[in-house]
Every structure is written in C-alpha cells, then in structure tokens.
C-alpha cells in the first residue's frame, strides 16, 4: 500500500493518533507525544500552529514537555500487541535520516530502483550491458570505444597502403622503352635516384626498401641497360639483376668488305655458314647482270645495317642483302658505263676496287677515272687490293711472292678488269664507277701525311717523284705507311 508520499513526521503523528484512540478504548492514558524537532532556521516562520487533531481534544492534558534532547522513559504495562486495524498502515521503522536531494515520489523511487537493478544485471559497476534490449552502459564508455575503433582502422589502412606501395601488385612491366646507364660501383641509393629521375620507378625510397627486403642490391649490373618507364619495383630489380638479352641481332657491314670478311663479322650470332649461304640464291642470278662466269654472290651482298632475330639462319641475312642491292642499284645510272661496253657486273667490279683504294669520298670519282683511263689505254691497273683479295691478306705488307701470284686477280701482270668484284661496294662507289670524273690521270700513290689522300699524276715522271716522296717519308717512319703524320 502506498504511503501517499507523506513525510516521516506525518507518519509518526498518525501513529500516535492511532495509539491514542486505542488507549481511549481501553481506558488508558494516551502515550506521550515526543518532542517535535526544532526545524532549521531556514524553515522557521511565523505561520500559525496547525490546530490540534479533533481526536486529541477529549484526552487528558499531556505531561509537561521535558527538556530538549533529554531521553524519556515511559512506564507502560506489558500487554500483548494489538493487531493492526484493517487496511491500517503499519508503523514505519525508524531509519537513520539521510540527506535527500529533494523529495521524490514513490514512482520515481521505483524507477530509480529498477534502473539500478537493471544496471547491476547488465554488467555491474555501472558499466552496463545488454539484457534483452539496447546498450545500457555508462555513456562515458562509448566515446572511448569509438576512438579505439577509429585508431585501429587508421593503422590498418596505413599498413595496407605501405604494403601496396612496396609490392605494387597491380603494376606491370612498364610502357615505353628507356635506356638507363648504371655507373660501375654505384650504390643502391644512387641507382634508385637514377631510376626515379628517368621515370622508371615511382619512388626511390620504396625501391630501396624493396631491395633491402629482397636482398638483391648486390646483384645489380653496371652499364647501359634497356628498361621501361613506370616499371614496378620487382620488374626493375629483375632488369638490373639479369638484364634481358636483346630481342634482335644487329649486324653492320661496312662498304667494300668481301664475303670472307662478312663471315668473320657475323660470327656465331646467326645459325649456319655464311660462305655457303652466299654462294647462290634464288633471289638473284649474277648472269642477269653480266656475271656469266660468277662463282658466287660476291659484289651483290649490299653493305648496310641489318637487324635479325637471334638464332635466325645466315641465309636470312643474305636474302636481306640481295633485296637491298636490287633496290640500291636501281638508283645508279648505268648509261655511261654501257657506252664504254661495260656491264653492270663490270661496274660492280670497278666499284669494289674504288671502295678499297679511295679513303676520301671526294676521290672516288677520280680513282674511277684512273681505272677507266688505264682500261682505255690497255695499261694494267696495278691495284694491289686485287692481289690481297686473291691471297686473303688484307692487313700485312704484301710479299714479292704474293705480288707475283699467278691469278686473274693479279692486276700487276694482267690487263683489264679482274674476273669479278673483290668485295661488296656501297652506293657511292657504284655511282662513281658508273660515271667517273673526267681526268687524264693514269697514276696515283698515297700522299705522305695526307691522311688518306692520294697524289694523282698524268705522266710517269710525275708519278716517280710522288713515289720518291712516299718512300722517303716511309723510311723516316721506320718502314710504316706514311699516311698519317
């Protein structure tokens, strides 16, 4: 039963009134009223005292009040306790007075009790928990949990970003090609800076971190290495550790080289025997150019730079040379040579000698004129390059036995052109051979200290003077050729 929100004093007063009524029924004196506590100064007022309860008026006068704060002993006769009246509220127990923040209603106290019990069930100590419903904890705990969750998420994101930047799982082998030169003895840090400046990698820092993790920095090669822009760190490390082999074989053939010299130049970069591959070819028939007695394709193997796949047969190179020759020969005007009863094969033979004799471009047509003049006058050409071709001696001084060799290529002892080209001439020599300069020169010799120039003459007397100057300078240089001084 509810107490109606009455104060302790009101309940005590009600109890005394009930005791007084019971005593009146039994004919006994009512119990003395306890001295009312003096209200605090803040609660004292001049308001009139409340009227006495009508139940108390017929009772005899109460004994005089005792001194304040003195204990009172009341002698009463021992009787069995009376049962409480129906629906009568039992006298409240005395409780230690507790300062209250304010008077609360019974419903407020019950709500506070439920909240307290609910909190204790949810985890105790006010920390809250879940009891078949929403979160019921201390509000101050929620911000801490949120901060920890956000901090953990940021750490995870930072680690993920670092690993993605380091290993670059979605980056490929790069785009456009770029050549990178790695100095000998360069450190990993220096190499990383070079690669970043060239645009090969995105970050020198992450490249160093990756090489440290892989332990691959000590394997980097020096020199010029083909790489690509925007490579992954792994691809760049692989390229530096094991530079990729070129996907093409580049062969540069200088003008005038013979078949045997080209063979030595090609080496083992291609499969097969170059000498055998250059004997015949269905792509070109020498007889169609006037070389009815040609024994091989000498003179038709055009000198140039060729790129082929590694491991290709040398026949692929020969085919490319023949195709280039036909294309280049189409630029040569053979009209003048034909007027002198010379075939295209003859022009190739003259051009092969020009490439061997003329060191300066401006002298090609002059050397051609000497050959034409000697042919017209029936004078042996006397070109030692033809003897070198026959003997295979391209570098050592010719011996007397070699100069006297019995061969159609010995132009000292035979008139006219040799049997065929002594090498494979370039376009400039072919043009000079097809249309020589107009001169009356029939002699030439190396001009001392001329850096490849020749001294040309029209008479034997002039020629002998040029020869004496040449021999004198040669003797002064200890028997070496006096071309450069």
GROMACS .gro file of C-alpha atoms in nm:
model
  485
    1UNK     CA    1   0.000   0.000   0.000
    2UNK     CA    2   0.133   0.342  -0.086
    3UNK     CA    3   0.215   0.589   0.189
    4UNK     CA    4   0.085   0.875  -0.025
    5UNK     CA    5   0.419   1.049  -0.025
    6UNK     CA    6   0.391   1.160   0.348
    7UNK     CA    7   0.692   1.267   0.546
    8UNK     CA    8   0.830   1.082   0.849
    9UNK     CA    9   0.681   1.336   1.088
   10UNK     CA   10   0.337   1.295   0.939
   11UNK     CA   11   0.355   0.919   0.965
   12UNK     CA   12   0.470   0.942   1.328
   13UNK     CA   13   0.188   1.175   1.413
   14UNK     CA   14  -0.064   0.939   1.254
   15UNK     CA   15   0.076   0.652   1.458
   16UNK     CA   16   0.042   0.844   1.780
   17UNK     CA   17  -0.314   0.926   1.696
   18UNK     CA   18  -0.393   0.561   1.641
   19UNK     CA   19  -0.225   0.469   1.972
   20UNK     CA   20  -0.427   0.736   2.145
   21UNK     CA   21  -0.754   0.600   2.004
   22UNK     CA   22  -0.665   0.252   2.112
   23UNK     CA   23  -0.575   0.372   2.463
   24UNK     CA   24  -0.906   0.558   2.487
   25UNK     CA   25  -1.095   0.243   2.403
   26UNK     CA   26  -0.912   0.057   2.673
   27UNK     CA   27  -0.948   0.343   2.920
   28UNK     CA   28  -0.576   0.407   2.942
   29UNK     CA   29  -0.380   0.723   2.925
   30UNK     CA   30  -0.250   0.801   2.579
   31UNK     CA   31   0.123   0.773   2.520
   32UNK     CA   32   0.319   1.094   2.548
   33UNK     CA   33   0.397   1.279   2.235
   34UNK     CA   34   0.766   1.308   2.155
   35UNK     CA   35   0.913   1.645   2.140
   36UNK     CA   36   0.898   1.776   1.788
   37UNK     CA   37   1.241   1.851   1.650
   38UNK     CA   38   1.316   2.208   1.607
   39UNK     CA   39   1.305   2.298   1.240
   40UNK     CA   40   1.613   2.455   1.091
   41UNK     CA   41   1.636   2.825   1.092
   42UNK     CA   42   1.571   2.837   0.721
   43UNK     CA   43   1.236   2.663   0.777
   44UNK     CA   44   1.113   2.864   1.077
   45UNK     CA   45   0.831   3.103   1.008
   46UNK     CA   46   0.561   3.295   1.192
   47UNK     CA   47   0.287   3.088   1.040
   48UNK     CA   48   0.020   2.983   1.297
   49UNK     CA   49   0.050   2.639   1.451
   50UNK     CA   50  -0.180   2.380   1.295
   51UNK     CA   51  -0.492   2.310   1.502
   52UNK     CA   52  -0.492   2.006   1.722
   53UNK     CA   53  -0.642   1.692   1.586
   54UNK     CA   54  -1.006   1.651   1.693
   55UNK     CA   55  -0.917   1.308   1.817
   56UNK     CA   56  -0.679   1.452   2.074
   57UNK     CA   57  -0.922   1.703   2.236
   58UNK     CA   58  -1.105   1.468   2.478
   59UNK     CA   59  -0.775   1.324   2.600
   60UNK     CA   60  -0.629   1.449   2.927
   61UNK     CA   61  -0.361   1.706   2.917
   62UNK     CA   62  -0.028   1.572   2.824
   63UNK     CA   63   0.251   1.592   3.078
   64UNK     CA   64   0.474   1.893   3.062
   65UNK     CA   65   0.736   1.867   2.798
   66UNK     CA   66   1.080   1.773   2.911
   67UNK     CA   67   1.399   1.948   2.837
   68UNK     CA   68   1.505   1.917   2.475
   69UNK     CA   69   1.746   1.642   2.383
   70UNK     CA   70   1.688   1.451   2.713
   71UNK     CA   71   1.582   1.086   2.690
   72UNK     CA   72   1.235   1.000   2.809
   73UNK     CA   73   1.138   0.674   2.978
   74UNK     CA   74   0.772   0.584   2.966
   75UNK     CA   75   0.649   0.310   3.201
   76UNK     CA   76   0.392   0.101   3.030
   77UNK     CA   77   0.212  -0.211   3.128
   78UNK     CA   78   0.317  -0.518   2.939
   79UNK     CA   79   0.033  -0.620   2.711
   80UNK     CA   80   0.021  -0.834   2.407
   81UNK     CA   81   0.049  -0.633   2.088
   82UNK     CA   82  -0.275  -0.532   1.934
   83UNK     CA   83  -0.338  -0.645   1.581
   84UNK     CA   84  -0.338  -0.366   1.330
   85UNK     CA   85  -0.668  -0.228   1.217
   86UNK     CA   86  -0.792  -0.338   0.882
   87UNK     CA   87  -0.621  -0.151   0.598
   88UNK     CA   88  -0.423   0.027   0.861
   89UNK     CA   89  -0.069   0.104   0.771
   90UNK     CA   90   0.192  -0.043   0.999
   91UNK     CA   91   0.410   0.196   1.183
   92UNK     CA   92   0.722   0.271   0.984
   93UNK     CA   93   1.058   0.164   1.112
   94UNK     CA   94   1.289   0.427   1.239
   95UNK     CA   95   1.559   0.484   0.990
   96UNK     CA   96   1.870   0.689   1.002
   97UNK     CA   97   1.797   1.019   0.845
   98UNK     CA   98   1.977   1.052   0.511
   99UNK     CA   99   2.008   1.392   0.346
  100UNK     CA  100   1.792   1.396   0.034
  101UNK     CA  101   1.843   1.599  -0.278
  102UNK     CA  102   1.471   1.653  -0.282
  103UNK     CA  103   1.155   1.473  -0.204
  104UNK     CA  104   1.083   1.208  -0.464
  105UNK     CA  105   0.758   1.034  -0.532
  106UNK     CA  106   0.713   0.660  -0.497
  107UNK     CA  107   0.706   0.616  -0.874
  108UNK     CA  108   1.039   0.798  -0.905
  109UNK     CA  109   1.191   0.577  -0.635
  110UNK     CA  110   1.066   0.263  -0.806
  111UNK     CA  111   1.206   0.381  -1.140
  112UNK     CA  112   1.543   0.453  -0.975
  113UNK     CA  113   1.543   0.107  -0.817
  114UNK     CA  114   1.466  -0.060  -1.150
  115UNK     CA  115   1.740   0.136  -1.322
  116UNK     CA  116   1.987   0.041  -1.050
  117UNK     CA  117   1.894  -0.329  -1.064
  118UNK     CA  118   1.898  -0.326  -1.443
  119UNK     CA  119   2.245  -0.177  -1.447
  120UNK     CA  120   2.372  -0.435  -1.200
  121UNK     CA  121   2.241  -0.717  -1.418
  122UNK     CA  122   2.390  -0.564  -1.731
  123UNK     CA  123   2.748  -0.588  -1.614
  124UNK     CA  124   2.779  -0.434  -1.270
  125UNK     CA  125   2.954  -0.128  -1.155
  126UNK     CA  126   2.754   0.094  -1.389
  127UNK     CA  127   2.939  -0.035  -1.694
  128UNK     CA  128   2.622  -0.154  -1.849
  129UNK     CA  129   2.550  -0.434  -2.085
  130UNK     CA  130   2.277  -0.584  -2.295
  131UNK     CA  131   1.978  -0.753  -2.122
  132UNK     CA  132   1.737  -0.828  -2.399
  133UNK     CA  133   1.747  -0.471  -2.522
  134UNK     CA  134   1.963  -0.180  -2.634
  135UNK     CA  135   2.300  -0.085  -2.490
  136UNK     CA  136   2.265   0.008  -2.123
  137UNK     CA  137   2.606   0.115  -2.007
  138UNK     CA  138   2.792   0.417  -1.897
  139UNK     CA  139   2.771   0.688  -2.165
  140UNK     CA  140   3.133   0.775  -2.099
  141UNK     CA  141   3.248   0.434  -2.228
  142UNK     CA  142   3.108   0.480  -2.576
  143UNK     CA  143   3.346   0.760  -2.692
  144UNK     CA  144   3.645   0.557  -2.574
  145UNK     CA  145   3.536   0.254  -2.773
  146UNK     CA  146   3.477   0.470  -3.081
  147UNK     CA  147   3.821   0.632  -3.055
  148UNK     CA  148   3.992   0.292  -3.025
  149UNK     CA  149   3.799   0.161  -3.327
  150UNK     CA  150   3.891   0.464  -3.541
  151UNK     CA  151   4.257   0.445  -3.439
  152UNK     CA  152   4.269   0.074  -3.524
  153UNK     CA  153   4.112   0.139  -3.863
  154UNK     CA  154   4.369   0.408  -3.943
  155UNK     CA  155   4.653   0.173  -3.852
  156UNK     CA  156   4.513  -0.098  -4.080
  157UNK     CA  157   4.477   0.149  -4.367
  158UNK     CA  158   4.834   0.277  -4.319
  159UNK     CA  159   4.977  -0.076  -4.321
  160UNK     CA  160   4.773  -0.168  -4.629
  161UNK     CA  161   4.889   0.146  -4.813
  162UNK     CA  162   5.254   0.075  -4.729
  163UNK     CA  163   5.235  -0.285  -4.850
  164UNK     CA  164   5.057  -0.185  -5.172
  165UNK     CA  165   5.318   0.085  -5.239
  166UNK     CA  166   5.602  -0.157  -5.168
  167UNK     CA  167   5.488  -0.460  -5.368
  168UNK     CA  168   5.269  -0.287  -5.635
  169UNK     CA  169   5.057  -0.595  -5.716
  170UNK     CA  170   4.867  -0.415  -5.993
  171UNK     CA  171   5.168  -0.259  -6.172
  172UNK     CA  172   5.314  -0.418  -6.484
  173UNK     CA  173   5.646  -0.418  -6.667
  174UNK     CA  174   5.622  -0.054  -6.781
  175UNK     CA  175   5.539   0.131  -7.101
  176UNK     CA  176   5.781   0.296  -7.344
  177UNK     CA  177   6.145   0.189  -7.358
  178UNK     CA  178   6.420   0.394  -7.197
  179UNK     CA  179   6.794   0.331  -7.178
  180UNK     CA  180   6.949   0.362  -6.832
  181UNK     CA  181   7.323   0.378  -6.767
  182UNK     CA  182   7.428   0.241  -6.428
  183UNK     CA  183   7.779   0.359  -6.326
  184UNK     CA  184   8.020   0.094  -6.210
  185UNK     CA  185   8.032   0.081  -5.829
  186UNK     CA  186   7.708   0.279  -5.785
  187UNK     CA  187   7.526   0.219  -5.456
  188UNK     CA  188   7.166   0.106  -5.433
  189UNK     CA  189   7.063   0.455  -5.327
  190UNK     CA  190   7.236   0.613  -5.627
  191UNK     CA  191   7.077   0.360  -5.862
  192UNK     CA  192   6.735   0.434  -5.710
  193UNK     CA  193   6.781   0.807  -5.771
  194UNK     CA  194   6.883   0.743  -6.134
  195UNK     CA  195   6.577   0.525  -6.195
  196UNK     CA  196   6.342   0.780  -6.037
  197UNK     CA  197   6.489   1.064  -6.249
  198UNK     CA  198   6.447   0.855  -6.565
  199UNK     CA  199   6.085   0.781  -6.477
  200UNK     CA  200   6.150   0.407  -6.449
  201UNK     CA  201   6.016   0.384  -6.091
  202UNK     CA  202   5.777   0.597  -5.888
  203UNK     CA  203   5.978   0.631  -5.565
  204UNK     CA  204   6.346   0.589  -5.482
  205UNK     CA  205   6.251   0.532  -5.115
  206UNK     CA  206   6.025   0.235  -5.182
  207UNK     CA  207   6.277   0.093  -5.433
  208UNK     CA  208   6.547   0.096  -5.164
  209UNK     CA  209   6.305  -0.063  -4.917
  210UNK     CA  210   6.219  -0.335  -5.168
  211UNK     CA  211   6.583  -0.413  -5.247
  212UNK     CA  212   6.658  -0.428  -4.873
  213UNK     CA  213   6.369  -0.669  -4.825
  214UNK     CA  214   6.472  -0.886  -5.122
  215UNK     CA  215   6.846  -0.859  -5.057
  216UNK     CA  216   6.903  -0.807  -5.430
  217UNK     CA  217   7.102  -0.483  -5.433
  218UNK     CA  218   7.438  -0.659  -5.454
  219UNK     CA  219   7.338  -0.833  -5.780
  220UNK     CA  220   7.283  -0.518  -5.986
  221UNK     CA  221   7.481  -0.496  -6.310
  222UNK     CA  222   7.660  -0.186  -6.438
  223UNK     CA  223   7.646  -0.045  -6.788
  224UNK     CA  224   7.372   0.055  -7.030
  225UNK     CA  225   7.057  -0.143  -6.953
  226UNK     CA  226   6.734  -0.131  -7.155
  227UNK     CA  227   6.438  -0.063  -6.923
  228UNK     CA  228   6.088   0.084  -6.943
  229UNK     CA  229   5.911   0.381  -6.794
  230UNK     CA  230   5.676   0.327  -6.499
  231UNK     CA  231   5.803  -0.020  -6.412
  232UNK     CA  232   5.714  -0.199  -6.091
  233UNK     CA  233   5.991  -0.226  -5.835
  234UNK     CA  234   6.008  -0.603  -5.888
  235UNK     CA  235   6.039  -0.568  -6.266
  236UNK     CA  236   6.310  -0.302  -6.229
  237UNK     CA  237   6.504  -0.523  -5.988
  238UNK     CA  238   6.482  -0.815  -6.233
  239UNK     CA  239   6.604  -0.595  -6.520
  240UNK     CA  240   6.902  -0.472  -6.316
  241UNK     CA  241   6.987  -0.815  -6.177
  242UNK     CA  242   6.960  -1.005  -6.505
  243UNK     CA  243   6.949  -0.765  -6.800
  244UNK     CA  244   6.731  -0.906  -7.071
  245UNK     CA  245   6.900  -1.028  -7.383
  246UNK     CA  246   6.828  -0.812  -7.686
  247UNK     CA  247   6.542  -0.942  -7.894
  248UNK     CA  248   6.730  -0.856  -8.217
  249UNK     CA  249   7.076  -0.914  -8.362
  250UNK     CA  250   7.221  -0.601  -8.523
  251UNK     CA  251   7.485  -0.656  -8.791
  252UNK     CA  252   7.656  -0.356  -8.951
  253UNK     CA  253   7.854  -0.437  -9.264
  254UNK     CA  254   8.098  -0.165  -9.384
  255UNK     CA  255   8.127  -0.083  -9.753
  256UNK     CA  256   8.372  -0.291  -9.959
  257UNK     CA  257   8.407  -0.597  -9.732
  258UNK     CA  258   8.445  -0.932  -9.901
  259UNK     CA  259   8.237  -1.241  -9.826
  260UNK     CA  260   8.507  -1.387  -9.601
  261UNK     CA  261   8.529  -1.066  -9.403
  262UNK     CA  262   8.150  -1.054  -9.361
  263UNK     CA  263   8.161  -1.413  -9.240
  264UNK     CA  264   8.405  -1.316  -8.966
  265UNK     CA  265   8.190  -1.016  -8.877
  266UNK     CA  266   7.870  -1.220  -8.841
  267UNK     CA  267   8.042  -1.484  -8.628
  268UNK     CA  268   7.801  -1.708  -8.439
  269UNK     CA  269   7.525  -1.450  -8.399
  270UNK     CA  270   7.330  -1.636  -8.667
  271UNK     CA  271   7.296  -2.002  -8.749
  272UNK     CA  272   7.480  -2.156  -9.039
  273UNK     CA  273   7.778  -2.096  -9.269
  274UNK     CA  274   7.776  -1.755  -9.434
  275UNK     CA  275   8.020  -1.858  -9.708
  276UNK     CA  276   7.793  -2.143  -9.815
  277UNK     CA  277   7.477  -1.935  -9.784
  278UNK     CA  278   7.626  -1.666 -10.012
  279UNK     CA  279   7.723  -1.896 -10.298
  280UNK     CA  280   7.384  -1.900 -10.472
  281UNK     CA  281   7.035  -1.770 -10.411
  282UNK     CA  282   6.704  -1.798 -10.594
  283UNK     CA  283   6.655  -1.427 -10.525
  284UNK     CA  284   6.931  -1.317 -10.765
  285UNK     CA  285   7.111  -1.458 -11.069
  286UNK     CA  286   7.451  -1.290 -11.139
  287UNK     CA  287   7.426  -1.373 -11.510
  288UNK     CA  288   7.132  -1.132 -11.534
  289UNK     CA  289   7.378  -0.851 -11.454
  290UNK     CA  290   7.655  -0.970 -11.687
  291UNK     CA  291   7.830  -1.206 -11.447
  292UNK     CA  292   7.802  -1.520 -11.652
  293UNK     CA  293   8.114  -1.670 -11.501
  294UNK     CA  294   8.044  -1.556 -11.142
  295UNK     CA  295   8.119  -1.833 -10.896
  296UNK     CA  296   7.933  -1.677 -10.605
  297UNK     CA  297   7.736  -1.370 -10.497
  298UNK     CA  298   8.041  -1.151 -10.430
  299UNK     CA  299   7.959  -0.791 -10.521
  300UNK     CA  300   7.580  -0.837 -10.477
  301UNK     CA  301   7.578  -0.858 -10.093
  302UNK     CA  302   7.495  -0.496 -10.021
  303UNK     CA  303   7.669  -0.345  -9.716
  304UNK     CA  304   7.433  -0.189  -9.460
  305UNK     CA  305   7.299  -0.234  -9.105
  306UNK     CA  306   7.062  -0.527  -9.064
  307UNK     CA  307   6.854  -0.639  -8.765
  308UNK     CA  308   6.751  -1.001  -8.735
  309UNK     CA  309   6.606  -1.226  -8.467
  310UNK     CA  310   6.859  -1.419  -8.259
  311UNK     CA  311   6.913  -1.769  -8.390
  312UNK     CA  312   6.798  -1.697  -8.744
  313UNK     CA  313   6.992  -1.868  -9.026
  314UNK     CA  314   7.257  -1.667  -9.209
  315UNK     CA  315   7.051  -1.721  -9.523
  316UNK     CA  316   6.807  -1.464  -9.386
  317UNK     CA  317   7.089  -1.208  -9.384
  318UNK     CA  318   7.193  -1.299  -9.739
  319UNK     CA  319   6.834  -1.256  -9.859
  320UNK     CA  320   6.816  -0.913  -9.697
  321UNK     CA  321   7.145  -0.809  -9.858
  322UNK     CA  322   7.033  -0.918 -10.204
  323UNK     CA  323   6.699  -0.741 -10.174
  324UNK     CA  324   6.875  -0.423 -10.063
  325UNK     CA  325   7.123  -0.448 -10.352
  326UNK     CA  326   6.849  -0.460 -10.614
  327UNK     CA  327   6.679  -0.161 -10.456
  328UNK     CA  328   7.002   0.044 -10.438
  329UNK     CA  329   7.127  -0.046 -10.786
  330UNK     CA  330   6.806   0.097 -10.929
  331UNK     CA  331   6.934   0.441 -10.826
  332UNK     CA  332   7.252   0.407 -11.036
  333UNK     CA  333   7.260   0.543 -11.393
  334UNK     CA  334   7.446   0.282 -11.599
  335UNK     CA  335   7.419   0.471 -11.929
  336UNK     CA  336   7.779   0.597 -11.945
  337UNK     CA  337   7.924   0.258 -11.847
  338UNK     CA  338   7.723   0.082 -12.114
  339UNK     CA  339   7.857   0.332 -12.369
  340UNK     CA  340   8.201   0.200 -12.278
  341UNK     CA  341   8.082  -0.159 -12.328
  342UNK     CA  342   8.075  -0.221 -11.952
  343UNK     CA  343   7.806  -0.434 -11.790
  344UNK     CA  344   7.651  -0.388 -11.450
  345UNK     CA  345   7.877  -0.667 -11.328
  346UNK     CA  346   8.179  -0.472 -11.457
  347UNK     CA  347   8.057  -0.162 -11.274
  348UNK     CA  348   8.033  -0.365 -10.952
  349UNK     CA  349   8.390  -0.489 -11.006
  350UNK     CA  350   8.521  -0.133 -11.056
  351UNK     CA  351   8.320  -0.010 -10.756
  352UNK     CA  352   8.467  -0.284 -10.533
  353UNK     CA  353   8.819  -0.160 -10.619
  354UNK     CA  354   8.720   0.203 -10.557
  355UNK     CA  355   8.597   0.118 -10.205
  356UNK     CA  356   8.937  -0.035 -10.131
  357UNK     CA  357   9.152   0.238 -10.285
  358UNK     CA  358   8.970   0.565 -10.214
  359UNK     CA  359   8.980   0.672  -9.847
  360UNK     CA  360   8.820   1.010  -9.906
  361UNK     CA  361   8.471   1.046 -10.060
  362UNK     CA  362   8.587   1.320 -10.297
  363UNK     CA  363   8.847   1.087 -10.451
  364UNK     CA  364   8.605   0.809 -10.553
  365UNK     CA  365   8.523   0.952 -10.896
  366UNK     CA  366   8.892   1.042 -10.954
  367UNK     CA  367   9.007   0.687 -10.878
  368UNK     CA  368   8.731   0.565 -11.114
  369UNK     CA  369   8.869   0.793 -11.387
  370UNK     CA  370   9.217   0.642 -11.348
  371UNK     CA  371   9.069   0.293 -11.391
  372UNK     CA  372   8.871   0.399 -11.698
  373UNK     CA  373   9.179   0.573 -11.849
  374UNK     CA  374   9.402   0.268 -11.796
  375UNK     CA  375   9.141   0.035 -11.939
  376UNK     CA  376   9.107   0.253 -12.249
  377UNK     CA  377   9.490   0.270 -12.292
  378UNK     CA  378   9.547  -0.101 -12.226
  379UNK     CA  379   9.761  -0.036 -11.920
  380UNK     CA  380   9.744  -0.292 -11.639
  381UNK     CA  381   9.551  -0.147 -11.345
  382UNK     CA  382   9.828  -0.234 -11.096
  383UNK     CA  383   9.585  -0.225 -10.798
  384UNK     CA  384   9.727  -0.423 -10.510
  385UNK     CA  385   9.382  -0.467 -10.349
  386UNK     CA  386   9.303  -0.730 -10.613
  387UNK     CA  387   9.613  -0.930 -10.509
  388UNK     CA  388   9.509  -0.901 -10.142
  389UNK     CA  389   9.168  -1.044 -10.233
  390UNK     CA  390   9.331  -1.339 -10.409
  391UNK     CA  391   9.570  -1.410 -10.123
  392UNK     CA  392   9.334  -1.318  -9.834
  393UNK     CA  393   9.599  -1.084  -9.696
  394UNK     CA  394   9.411  -0.768  -9.607
  395UNK     CA  395   9.639  -0.624  -9.340
  396UNK     CA  396  10.002  -0.737  -9.369
  397UNK     CA  397  10.251  -0.590  -9.623
  398UNK     CA  398  10.244  -0.786  -9.947
  399UNK     CA  399  10.543  -1.011 -10.015
  400UNK     CA  400  10.720  -1.037 -10.350
  401UNK     CA  401  10.582  -1.386 -10.393
  402UNK     CA  402  10.230  -1.252 -10.344
  403UNK     CA  403  10.287  -0.971 -10.589
  404UNK     CA  404  10.390  -1.229 -10.848
  405UNK     CA  405  10.096  -1.464 -10.782
  406UNK     CA  406   9.958  -1.636 -11.089
  407UNK     CA  407   9.593  -1.530 -11.071
  408UNK     CA  408   9.342  -1.343 -11.277
  409UNK     CA  409   9.317  -1.108 -10.976
  410UNK     CA  410   9.683  -1.005 -11.016
  411UNK     CA  411   9.626  -0.673 -11.192
  412UNK     CA  412  10.001  -0.607 -11.200
  413UNK     CA  413  10.056  -0.884 -11.452
  414UNK     CA  414   9.717  -0.891 -11.625
  415UNK     CA  415   9.540  -0.624 -11.826
  416UNK     CA  416   9.176  -0.538 -11.793
  417UNK     CA  417   8.937  -0.600 -11.506
  418UNK     CA  418   8.975  -0.890 -11.266
  419UNK     CA  419   8.730  -1.184 -11.304
  420UNK     CA  420   8.481  -1.026 -11.065
  421UNK     CA  421   8.428  -0.794 -10.767
  422UNK     CA  422   8.678  -0.815 -10.481
  423UNK     CA  423   8.419  -0.703 -10.231
  424UNK     CA  424   8.067  -0.567 -10.193
  425UNK     CA  425   8.058  -0.196 -10.279
  426UNK     CA  426   7.826   0.066 -10.144
  427UNK     CA  427   7.601   0.301 -10.338
  428UNK     CA  428   7.854   0.588 -10.358
  429UNK     CA  429   8.120   0.366 -10.510
  430UNK     CA  430   7.869   0.219 -10.759
  431UNK     CA  431   7.769   0.567 -10.873
  432UNK     CA  432   8.134   0.671 -10.911
  433UNK     CA  433   8.212   0.353 -11.106
  434UNK     CA  434   7.917   0.413 -11.338
  435UNK     CA  435   8.013   0.777 -11.409
  436UNK     CA  436   8.379   0.862 -11.334
  437UNK     CA  437   8.534   1.206 -11.325
  438UNK     CA  438   8.686   1.342 -11.647
  439UNK     CA  439   9.063   1.346 -11.596
  440UNK     CA  440   9.382   1.239 -11.773
  441UNK     CA  441   9.530   1.079 -11.462
  442UNK     CA  442   9.675   0.732 -11.502
  443UNK     CA  443   9.878   0.716 -11.180
  444UNK     CA  444   9.821   0.770 -10.810
  445UNK     CA  445  10.011   0.696 -10.491
  446UNK     CA  446   9.948   0.769 -10.124
  447UNK     CA  447  10.034   1.128 -10.042
  448UNK     CA  448  10.271   1.144  -9.743
  449UNK     CA  449  10.095   1.278  -9.434
  450UNK     CA  450   9.781   1.322  -9.644
  451UNK     CA  451   9.553   1.139  -9.400
  452UNK     CA  452   9.429   0.907  -9.674
  453UNK     CA  453   9.467   1.141  -9.972
  454UNK     CA  454   9.641   1.040 -10.292
  455UNK     CA  455   9.880   1.218 -10.523
  456UNK     CA  456   9.743   1.186 -10.880
  457UNK     CA  457   9.960   1.229 -11.192
  458UNK     CA  458   9.929   1.206 -11.570
  459UNK     CA  459  10.291   1.114 -11.656
  460UNK     CA  460  10.539   0.858 -11.538
  461UNK     CA  461  10.789   1.132 -11.438
  462UNK     CA  462  10.537   1.296 -11.201
  463UNK     CA  463  10.447   0.961 -11.067
  464UNK     CA  464  10.810   0.870 -10.989
  465UNK     CA  465  10.856   1.196 -10.796
  466UNK     CA  466  10.544   1.118 -10.591
  467UNK     CA  467  10.678   0.769 -10.524
  468UNK     CA  468  11.015   0.905 -10.404
  469UNK     CA  469  10.842   1.137 -10.158
  470UNK     CA  470  10.632   0.850 -10.035
  471UNK     CA  471  10.933   0.617  -9.984
  472UNK     CA  472  11.133   0.887  -9.806
  473UNK     CA  473  10.859   0.951  -9.553
  474UNK     CA  474  10.803   0.583  -9.508
  475UNK     CA  475  11.172   0.527  -9.433
  476UNK     CA  476  11.166   0.817  -9.188
  477UNK     CA  477  10.877   0.648  -9.005
  478UNK     CA  478  11.062   0.322  -8.974
  479UNK     CA  479  10.900   0.142  -9.266
  480UNK     CA  480  10.543   0.224  -9.169
  481UNK     CA  481  10.293   0.366  -9.413
  482UNK     CA  482  10.323   0.747  -9.410
  483UNK     CA  483   9.951   0.802  -9.450
  484UNK     CA  484   9.918   0.977  -9.111
  485UNK     CA  485  10.199   1.200  -8.978
   0.00000   0.00000   0.00000
